[in-house]
Amino acid sequence: DIEKVRPYYKDSLVSKCLSENEKKEYDGDFASLWCKKEAYAKLTGEGILTYPSNIDTLLCGCKFELMRFFYEESAYVIAAAAK
């Protein structure tokens, strides 16, 4: 998955999207967590059918690879998931 990094994410969005475990470990890097969730959803083929908070990237048993890159003054995060 790929996501453009935004300068700010609303607290309500973060609260709705992160699992309880992810909230405890959250360091402000929402784009990376969101990319991991989408990469997991694509890996399983299930997509994000319910609340994104139901996908816990810390407990799902996947290995994630993250990469950041910049293009035309914007930052992006890419995530891949594997079991």
mmCIF file of N, CA, C and O in Angstrom:
data_model
loop_
_atom_site.group_PDB
_atom_site.id
_atom_site.type_symbol
_atom_site.label_atom_id
_atom_site.label_comp_id
_atom_site.label_asym_id
_atom_site.label_seq_id
_atom_site.Cartn_x
_atom_site.Cartn_y
_atom_site.Cartn_z
ATOM 1 N N ASP A 1 0.846 -1.173 0.000
ATOM 2 C CA ASP A 1 0.000 0.000 0.000
ATOM 3 C C ASP A 1 0.892 1.237 0.000
ATOM 4 O O ASP A 1 2.031 1.183 0.427
ATOM 5 N N ILE A 2 0.364 2.338 -0.456
ATOM 6 C CA ILE A 2 1.097 3.613 -0.456
ATOM 7 C C ILE A 2 0.161 4.703 0.063
ATOM 8 O O ILE A 2 -1.041 4.693 -0.209
ATOM 9 N N GLU A 3 0.718 5.605 0.845
ATOM 10 C CA GLU A 3 -0.074 6.681 1.446
ATOM 11 C C GLU A 3 0.751 7.960 1.467
ATOM 12 O O GLU A 3 1.925 7.943 1.842
ATOM 13 N N LYS A 4 0.131 9.043 1.087
ATOM 14 C CA LYS A 4 0.785 10.347 1.208
ATOM 15 C C LYS A 4 0.743 10.774 2.676
ATOM 16 O O LYS A 4 -0.302 10.678 3.332
ATOM 17 N N VAL A 5 1.867 11.216 3.184
ATOM 18 C CA VAL A 5 1.955 11.645 4.580
ATOM 19 C C VAL A 5 1.374 13.048 4.687
ATOM 20 O O VAL A 5 1.779 13.961 3.970
ATOM 21 N N ARG A 6 0.424 13.203 5.567
ATOM 22 C CA ARG A 6 -0.209 14.501 5.809
ATOM 23 C C ARG A 6 0.466 15.172 7.003
ATOM 24 O O ARG A 6 0.971 14.499 7.896
ATOM 25 N N PRO A 7 0.430 16.486 7.063
ATOM 26 C CA PRO A 7 1.067 17.164 8.199
ATOM 27 C C PRO A 7 0.309 16.975 9.509
ATOM 28 O O PRO A 7 0.866 17.135 10.582
ATOM 29 N N TYR A 8 -0.973 16.608 9.416
ATOM 30 C CA TYR A 8 -1.791 16.499 10.622
ATOM 31 C C TYR A 8 -2.907 15.485 10.383
ATOM 32 O O TYR A 8 -3.482 15.437 9.302
ATOM 33 N N TYR A 9 -3.201 14.695 11.409
ATOM 34 C CA TYR A 9 -4.335 13.766 11.380
ATOM 35 C C TYR A 9 -5.198 14.057 12.597
ATOM 36 O O TYR A 9 -4.678 14.188 13.717
ATOM 37 N N LYS A 10 -6.492 14.179 12.388
ATOM 38 C CA LYS A 10 -7.404 14.489 13.486
ATOM 39 C C LYS A 10 -7.368 13.388 14.543
ATOM 40 O O LYS A 10 -7.282 12.207 14.218
ATOM 41 N N ASP A 11 -7.461 13.797 15.796
ATOM 42 C CA ASP A 11 -7.480 12.837 16.897
ATOM 43 C C ASP A 11 -8.634 11.852 16.764
ATOM 44 O O ASP A 11 -8.489 10.676 17.101
ATOM 45 N N SER A 12 -9.776 12.324 16.262
ATOM 46 C CA SER A 12 -10.934 11.438 16.114
ATOM 47 C C SER A 12 -10.658 10.346 15.080
ATOM 48 O O SER A 12 -11.084 9.203 15.248
ATOM 49 N N LEU A 13 -9.925 10.667 14.017
ATOM 50 C CA LEU A 13 -9.556 9.672 13.007
ATOM 51 C C LEU A 13 -8.614 8.637 13.609
ATOM 52 O O LEU A 13 -8.813 7.428 13.447
ATOM 53 N N VAL A 14 -7.616 9.110 14.311
ATOM 54 C CA VAL A 14 -6.653 8.209 14.948
ATOM 55 C C VAL A 14 -7.379 7.284 15.922
ATOM 56 O O VAL A 14 -7.171 6.076 15.924
ATOM 57 N N SER A 15 -8.259 7.845 16.723
ATOM 58 C CA SER A 15 -8.997 7.069 17.725
ATOM 59 C C SER A 15 -9.869 5.988 17.080
ATOM 60 O O SER A 15 -9.959 4.868 17.585
ATOM 61 N N LYS A 16 -10.514 6.301 15.964
ATOM 62 C CA LYS A 16 -11.393 5.336 15.283
ATOM 63 C C LYS A 16 -10.618 4.226 14.579
ATOM 64 O O LYS A 16 -11.115 3.123 14.432
ATOM 65 N N CYS A 17 -9.413 4.532 14.135
ATOM 66 C CA CYS A 17 -8.683 3.608 13.266
ATOM 67 C C CYS A 17 -7.715 2.679 13.983
ATOM 68 O O CYS A 17 -7.402 1.611 13.467
ATOM 69 N N LEU A 18 -7.220 3.075 15.146
ATOM 70 C CA LEU A 18 -6.217 2.269 15.825
ATOM 71 C C LEU A 18 -6.849 1.312 16.825
ATOM 72 O O LEU A 18 -7.816 1.649 17.490
ATOM 73 N N SER A 19 -6.270 0.117 16.917
ATOM 74 C CA SER A 19 -6.697 -0.837 17.940
ATOM 75 C C SER A 19 -6.216 -0.331 19.301
ATOM 76 O O SER A 19 -5.395 0.590 19.386
ATOM 77 N N GLU A 20 -6.702 -0.943 20.354
ATOM 78 C CA GLU A 20 -6.273 -0.533 21.699
ATOM 79 C C GLU A 20 -4.767 -0.723 21.864
ATOM 80 O O GLU A 20 -4.091 0.122 22.447
ATOM 81 N N ASN A 21 -4.212 -1.821 21.338
ATOM 82 C CA ASN A 21 -2.763 -2.049 21.417
ATOM 83 C C ASN A 21 -1.999 -0.992 20.650
ATOM 84 O O ASN A 21 -0.968 -0.495 21.112
ATOM 85 N N GLU A 22 -2.470 -0.661 19.462
ATOM 86 C CA GLU A 22 -1.798 0.352 18.642
ATOM 87 C C GLU A 22 -1.836 1.726 19.307
ATOM 88 O O GLU A 22 -0.861 2.474 19.232
ATOM 89 N N LYS A 23 -2.941 2.044 19.975
ATOM 90 C CA LYS A 23 -3.037 3.327 20.683
ATOM 91 C C LYS A 23 -1.977 3.435 21.769
ATOM 92 O O LYS A 23 -1.408 4.502 21.984
ATOM 93 N N LYS A 24 -1.685 2.324 22.447
ATOM 94 C CA LYS A 24 -0.674 2.328 23.503
ATOM 95 C C LYS A 24 0.720 2.583 22.938
ATOM 96 O O LYS A 24 1.564 3.179 23.601
ATOM 97 N N GLU A 25 0.968 2.121 21.715
ATOM 98 C CA GLU A 25 2.291 2.229 21.095
ATOM 99 C C GLU A 25 2.397 3.405 20.123
ATOM 100 O O GLU A 25 3.452 3.649 19.557
ATOM 101 N N TYR A 26 1.309 4.132 19.910
ATOM 102 C CA TYR A 26 1.248 5.174 18.889
ATOM 103 C C TYR A 26 2.272 6.281 19.132
ATOM 104 O O TYR A 26 2.335 6.869 20.205
ATOM 105 N N ASP A 27 3.063 6.557 18.094
ATOM 106 C CA ASP A 27 4.099 7.587 18.191
ATOM 107 C C ASP A 27 3.831 8.783 17.278
ATOM 108 O O ASP A 27 4.714 9.602 17.044
ATOM 109 N N GLY A 28 2.613 8.870 16.743
ATOM 110 C CA GLY A 28 2.257 9.988 15.879
ATOM 111 C C GLY A 28 2.405 9.710 14.396
ATOM 112 O O GLY A 28 2.055 10.547 13.575
ATOM 113 N N ASP A 29 2.906 8.532 14.039
ATOM 114 C CA ASP A 29 3.128 8.178 12.635
ATOM 115 C C ASP A 29 1.905 7.440 12.090
ATOM 116 O O ASP A 29 1.945 6.233 11.846
ATOM 117 N N PHE A 30 0.821 8.178 11.906
ATOM 118 C CA PHE A 30 -0.427 7.564 11.457
ATOM 119 C C PHE A 30 -0.319 6.981 10.058
ATOM 120 O O PHE A 30 -0.862 5.911 9.784
ATOM 121 N N ALA A 31 0.378 7.645 9.170
ATOM 122 C CA ALA A 31 0.478 7.168 7.783
ATOM 123 C C ALA A 31 1.071 5.764 7.723
ATOM 124 O O ALA A 31 0.585 4.913 6.974
ATOM 125 N N SER A 32 2.089 5.503 8.520
ATOM 126 C CA SER A 32 2.695 4.168 8.525
ATOM 127 C C SER A 32 1.732 3.114 9.067
ATOM 128 O O SER A 32 1.616 2.023 8.509
ATOM 129 N N LEU A 33 1.044 3.448 10.151
ATOM 130 C CA LEU A 33 0.076 2.487 10.699
ATOM 131 C C LEU A 33 -1.061 2.213 9.714
ATOM 132 O O LEU A 33 -1.491 1.072 9.550
ATOM 133 N N TRP A 34 -1.537 3.260 9.077
ATOM 134 C CA TRP A 34 -2.615 3.080 8.115
ATOM 135 C C TRP A 34 -2.160 2.216 6.939
ATOM 136 O O TRP A 34 -2.871 1.326 6.492
ATOM 137 N N CYS A 35 -0.958 2.456 6.461
ATOM 138 C CA CYS A 35 -0.407 1.648 5.362
ATOM 139 C C CYS A 35 -0.290 0.188 5.764
ATOM 140 O O CYS A 35 -0.568 -0.709 4.972
ATOM 141 N N LYS A 36 0.140 -0.065 7.001
ATOM 142 C CA LYS A 36 0.231 -1.449 7.483
ATOM 143 C C LYS A 36 -1.145 -2.109 7.490
ATOM 144 O O LYS A 36 -1.301 -3.266 7.089
ATOM 145 N N LYS A 37 -2.163 -1.385 7.952
ATOM 146 C CA LYS A 37 -3.520 -1.940 7.976
ATOM 147 C C LYS A 37 -3.989 -2.295 6.567
ATOM 148 O O LYS A 37 -4.549 -3.369 6.332
ATOM 149 N N GLU A 38 -3.762 -1.399 5.615
ATOM 150 C CA GLU A 38 -4.193 -1.671 4.245
ATOM 151 C C GLU A 38 -3.377 -2.795 3.617
ATOM 152 O O GLU A 38 -3.927 -3.606 2.872
ATOM 153 N N ALA A 39 -2.083 -2.853 3.916
ATOM 154 C CA ALA A 39 -1.257 -3.943 3.389
ATOM 155 C C ALA A 39 -1.752 -5.281 3.928
ATOM 156 O O ALA A 39 -1.832 -6.267 3.189
ATOM 157 N N TYR A 40 -2.100 -5.336 5.209
ATOM 158 C CA TYR A 40 -2.643 -6.561 5.804
ATOM 159 C C TYR A 40 -3.974 -6.933 5.152
ATOM 160 O O TYR A 40 -4.212 -8.094 4.812
ATOM 161 N N ALA A 41 -4.838 -5.948 4.966
ATOM 162 C CA ALA A 41 -6.150 -6.203 4.356
ATOM 163 C C ALA A 41 -5.996 -6.747 2.937
ATOM 164 O O ALA A 41 -6.743 -7.635 2.520
ATOM 165 N N LYS A 42 -5.024 -6.255 2.207
ATOM 166 C CA LYS A 42 -4.767 -6.750 0.850
ATOM 167 C C LYS A 42 -4.147 -8.144 0.881
ATOM 168 O O LYS A 42 -4.473 -8.989 0.053
ATOM 169 N N LEU A 43 -3.265 -8.384 1.848
ATOM 170 C CA LEU A 43 -2.641 -9.700 1.981
ATOM 171 C C LEU A 43 -3.693 -10.773 2.237
ATOM 172 O O LEU A 43 -3.665 -11.836 1.622
ATOM 173 N N THR A 44 -4.627 -10.488 3.120
ATOM 174 C CA THR A 44 -5.653 -11.478 3.469
ATOM 175 C C THR A 44 -6.758 -11.546 2.426
ATOM 176 O O THR A 44 -7.512 -12.513 2.398
ATOM 177 N N GLY A 45 -6.866 -10.519 1.592
ATOM 178 C CA GLY A 45 -7.931 -10.486 0.597
ATOM 179 C C GLY A 45 -9.272 -10.071 1.152
ATOM 180 O O GLY A 45 -10.265 -10.037 0.442
ATOM 181 N N GLU A 46 -9.309 -9.731 2.423
ATOM 182 C CA GLU A 46 -10.570 -9.361 3.072
ATOM 183 C C GLU A 46 -10.895 -7.886 2.935
ATOM 184 O O GLU A 46 -12.044 -7.492 3.083
ATOM 185 N N GLY A 47 -9.893 -7.070 2.708
ATOM 186 C CA GLY A 47 -10.128 -5.636 2.674
ATOM 187 C C GLY A 47 -10.452 -5.133 4.068
ATOM 188 O O GLY A 47 -10.392 -5.867 5.041
ATOM 189 N N ILE A 48 -10.788 -3.868 4.143
ATOM 190 C CA ILE A 48 -11.203 -3.291 5.430
ATOM 191 C C ILE A 48 -12.722 -3.191 5.387
ATOM 192 O O ILE A 48 -13.285 -2.197 4.975
ATOM 193 N N LEU A 49 -13.356 -4.293 5.811
ATOM 194 C CA LEU A 49 -14.814 -4.388 5.732
ATOM 195 C C LEU A 49 -15.509 -3.827 6.962
ATOM 196 O O LEU A 49 -16.664 -3.447 6.903
ATOM 197 N N THR A 50 -14.809 -3.816 8.074
ATOM 198 C CA THR A 50 -15.394 -3.300 9.313
ATOM 199 C C THR A 50 -14.531 -2.135 9.783
ATOM 200 O O THR A 50 -13.789 -1.563 9.006
ATOM 201 N N TYR A 51 -14.594 -1.845 11.035
ATOM 202 C CA TYR A 51 -13.793 -0.753 11.579
ATOM 203 C C TYR A 51 -12.311 -1.071 11.427
ATOM 204 O O TYR A 51 -11.884 -2.181 11.745
ATOM 205 N N PRO A 52 -11.511 -0.113 10.972
ATOM 206 C CA PRO A 52 -10.067 -0.344 10.850
ATOM 207 C C PRO A 52 -9.421 -0.724 12.180
ATOM 208 O O PRO A 52 -8.392 -1.393 12.203
ATOM 209 N N SER A 53 -10.030 -0.335 13.284
ATOM 210 C CA SER A 53 -9.471 -0.668 14.600
ATOM 211 C C SER A 53 -9.516 -2.167 14.876
ATOM 212 O O SER A 53 -8.826 -2.659 15.774
ATOM 213 N N ASN A 54 -10.305 -2.914 14.092
ATOM 214 C CA ASN A 54 -10.355 -4.370 14.247
ATOM 215 C C ASN A 54 -9.105 -5.051 13.702
ATOM 216 O O ASN A 54 -8.860 -6.213 13.990
ATOM 217 N N ILE A 55 -8.322 -4.350 12.892
ATOM 218 C CA ILE A 55 -7.050 -4.878 12.405
ATOM 219 C C ILE A 55 -5.959 -4.364 13.342
ATOM 220 O O ILE A 55 -5.718 -3.162 13.421
ATOM 221 N N ASP A 56 -5.333 -5.268 14.060
ATOM 222 C CA ASP A 56 -4.264 -4.901 14.988
ATOM 223 C C ASP A 56 -2.935 -5.306 14.360
ATOM 224 O O ASP A 56 -2.597 -6.485 14.299
ATOM 225 N N THR A 57 -2.186 -4.331 13.890
ATOM 226 C CA THR A 57 -0.935 -4.615 13.187
ATOM 227 C C THR A 57 0.140 -5.163 14.122
ATOM 228 O O THR A 57 1.131 -5.714 13.654
ATOM 229 N N LEU A 58 -0.060 -5.023 15.419
ATOM 230 C CA LEU A 58 0.905 -5.554 16.384
ATOM 231 C C LEU A 58 0.664 -7.021 16.691
ATOM 232 O O LEU A 58 1.589 -7.729 17.107
ATOM 233 N N LEU A 59 -0.569 -7.492 16.488
ATOM 234 C CA LEU A 59 -0.924 -8.863 16.863
ATOM 235 C C LEU A 59 -1.351 -9.741 15.684
ATOM 236 O O LEU A 59 -1.751 -10.873 15.901
ATOM 237 N N CYS A 60 -1.281 -9.242 14.472
ATOM 238 C CA CYS A 60 -1.817 -9.985 13.326
ATOM 239 C C CYS A 60 -0.893 -11.096 12.830
ATOM 240 O O CYS A 60 -1.279 -11.887 11.978
ATOM 241 N N GLY A 61 0.335 -11.155 13.331
ATOM 242 C CA GLY A 61 1.253 -12.216 12.930
ATOM 243 C C GLY A 61 1.947 -11.967 11.606
ATOM 244 O O GLY A 61 2.499 -12.896 11.016
ATOM 245 N N CYS A 62 1.931 -10.733 11.128
ATOM 246 C CA CYS A 62 2.573 -10.395 9.857
ATOM 247 C C CYS A 62 3.902 -9.701 10.097
ATOM 248 O O CYS A 62 4.121 -9.080 11.125
ATOM 249 N N LYS A 63 4.744 -9.798 9.089
ATOM 250 C CA LYS A 63 5.963 -8.995 9.043
ATOM 251 C C LYS A 63 5.682 -7.863 8.067
ATOM 252 O O LYS A 63 5.165 -8.094 6.977
ATOM 253 N N PHE A 64 5.992 -6.655 8.477
ATOM 254 C CA PHE A 64 5.774 -5.482 7.632
ATOM 255 C C PHE A 64 7.108 -4.872 7.241
ATOM 256 O O PHE A 64 8.025 -4.796 8.053
ATOM 257 N N GLU A 65 7.180 -4.439 6.016
ATOM 258 C CA GLU A 65 8.312 -3.654 5.543
ATOM 259 C C GLU A 65 7.781 -2.271 5.182
ATOM 260 O O GLU A 65 6.771 -2.162 4.472
ATOM 261 N N LEU A 66 8.437 -1.250 5.678
ATOM 262 C CA LEU A 66 8.036 0.124 5.400
ATOM 263 C C LEU A 66 9.156 0.849 4.672
ATOM 264 O O LEU A 66 10.331 0.618 4.943
ATOM 265 N N MET A 67 8.758 1.721 3.773
ATOM 266 C CA MET A 67 9.722 2.560 3.073
ATOM 267 C C MET A 67 9.111 3.950 2.934
ATOM 268 O O MET A 67 7.918 4.082 2.681
ATOM 269 N N ARG A 68 9.918 4.951 3.113
ATOM 270 C CA ARG A 68 9.484 6.336 2.912
ATOM 271 C C ARG A 68 10.233 6.903 1.714
ATOM 272 O O ARG A 68 11.388 6.585 1.497
ATOM 273 N N PHE A 69 9.532 7.730 0.957
ATOM 274 C CA PHE A 69 10.207 8.438 -0.129
ATOM 275 C C PHE A 69 9.551 9.781 -0.341
ATOM 276 O O PHE A 69 8.449 10.038 0.122
ATOM 277 N N PHE A 70 10.265 10.648 -1.028
ATOM 278 C CA PHE A 70 9.796 12.004 -1.281
ATOM 279 C C PHE A 70 9.706 12.209 -2.782
ATOM 280 O O PHE A 70 10.574 11.778 -3.532
ATOM 281 N N TYR A 71 8.633 12.884 -3.183
ATOM 282 C CA TYR A 71 8.431 13.200 -4.595
ATOM 283 C C TYR A 71 7.765 14.562 -4.674
ATOM 284 O O TYR A 71 6.700 14.769 -4.074
ATOM 285 N N GLU A 72 8.378 15.469 -5.380
ATOM 286 C CA GLU A 72 7.843 16.821 -5.559
ATOM 287 C C GLU A 72 7.398 17.434 -4.233
ATOM 288 O O GLU A 72 6.270 17.887 -4.084
ATOM 289 N N GLU A 73 8.288 17.402 -3.261
ATOM 290 C CA GLU A 73 8.081 18.023 -1.951
ATOM 291 C C GLU A 73 7.001 17.359 -1.097
ATOM 292 O O GLU A 73 6.569 17.928 -0.097
ATOM 293 N N SER A 74 6.549 16.182 -1.461
ATOM 294 C CA SER A 74 5.601 15.431 -0.640
ATOM 295 C C SER A 74 6.267 14.154 -0.147
ATOM 296 O O SER A 74 7.085 13.566 -0.848
ATOM 297 N N ALA A 75 5.890 13.731 1.047
ATOM 298 C CA ALA A 75 6.403 12.487 1.616
ATOM 299 C C ALA A 75 5.354 11.387 1.452
ATOM 300 O O ALA A 75 4.145 11.644 1.550
ATOM 301 N N TYR A 76 5.827 10.183 1.215
ATOM 302 C CA TYR A 76 4.956 9.020 1.046
ATOM 303 C C TYR A 76 5.506 7.867 1.880
ATOM 304 O O TYR A 76 6.701 7.770 2.129
ATOM 305 N N VAL A 77 4.588 6.980 2.291
ATOM 306 C CA VAL A 77 4.954 5.750 2.975
ATOM 307 C C VAL A 77 4.436 4.590 2.136
ATOM 308 O O VAL A 77 3.295 4.626 1.652
ATOM 309 N N ILE A 78 5.269 3.581 1.982
ATOM 310 C CA ILE A 78 4.867 2.344 1.314
ATOM 311 C C ILE A 78 4.984 1.220 2.333
ATOM 312 O O ILE A 78 5.968 1.153 3.072
ATOM 313 N N ALA A 79 3.979 0.351 2.385
ATOM 314 C CA ALA A 79 4.011 -0.790 3.306
ATOM 315 C C ALA A 79 3.712 -2.066 2.530
ATOM 316 O O ALA A 79 2.857 -2.086 1.651
ATOM 317 N N ALA A 80 4.423 -3.129 2.895
ATOM 318 C CA ALA A 80 4.160 -4.469 2.366
ATOM 319 C C ALA A 80 4.015 -5.394 3.561
ATOM 320 O O ALA A 80 4.691 -5.230 4.582
ATOM 321 N N ALA A 81 3.117 -6.369 3.459
ATOM 322 C CA ALA A 81 2.885 -7.328 4.535
ATOM 323 C C ALA A 81 3.131 -8.741 4.026
ATOM 324 O O ALA A 81 2.833 -9.051 2.869
ATOM 325 N N ALA A 82 3.665 -9.575 4.895
ATOM 326 C CA ALA A 82 3.896 -10.988 4.561
ATOM 327 C C ALA A 82 3.665 -11.826 5.809
ATOM 328 O O ALA A 82 3.900 -11.381 6.932
ATOM 329 N N LYS A 83 3.197 -13.042 5.571
ATOM 330 C CA LYS A 83 3.030 -13.995 6.696
ATOM 331 C C LYS A 83 4.055 -15.075 6.584
ATOM 332 O O LYS A 83 4.510 -15.430 5.554
#
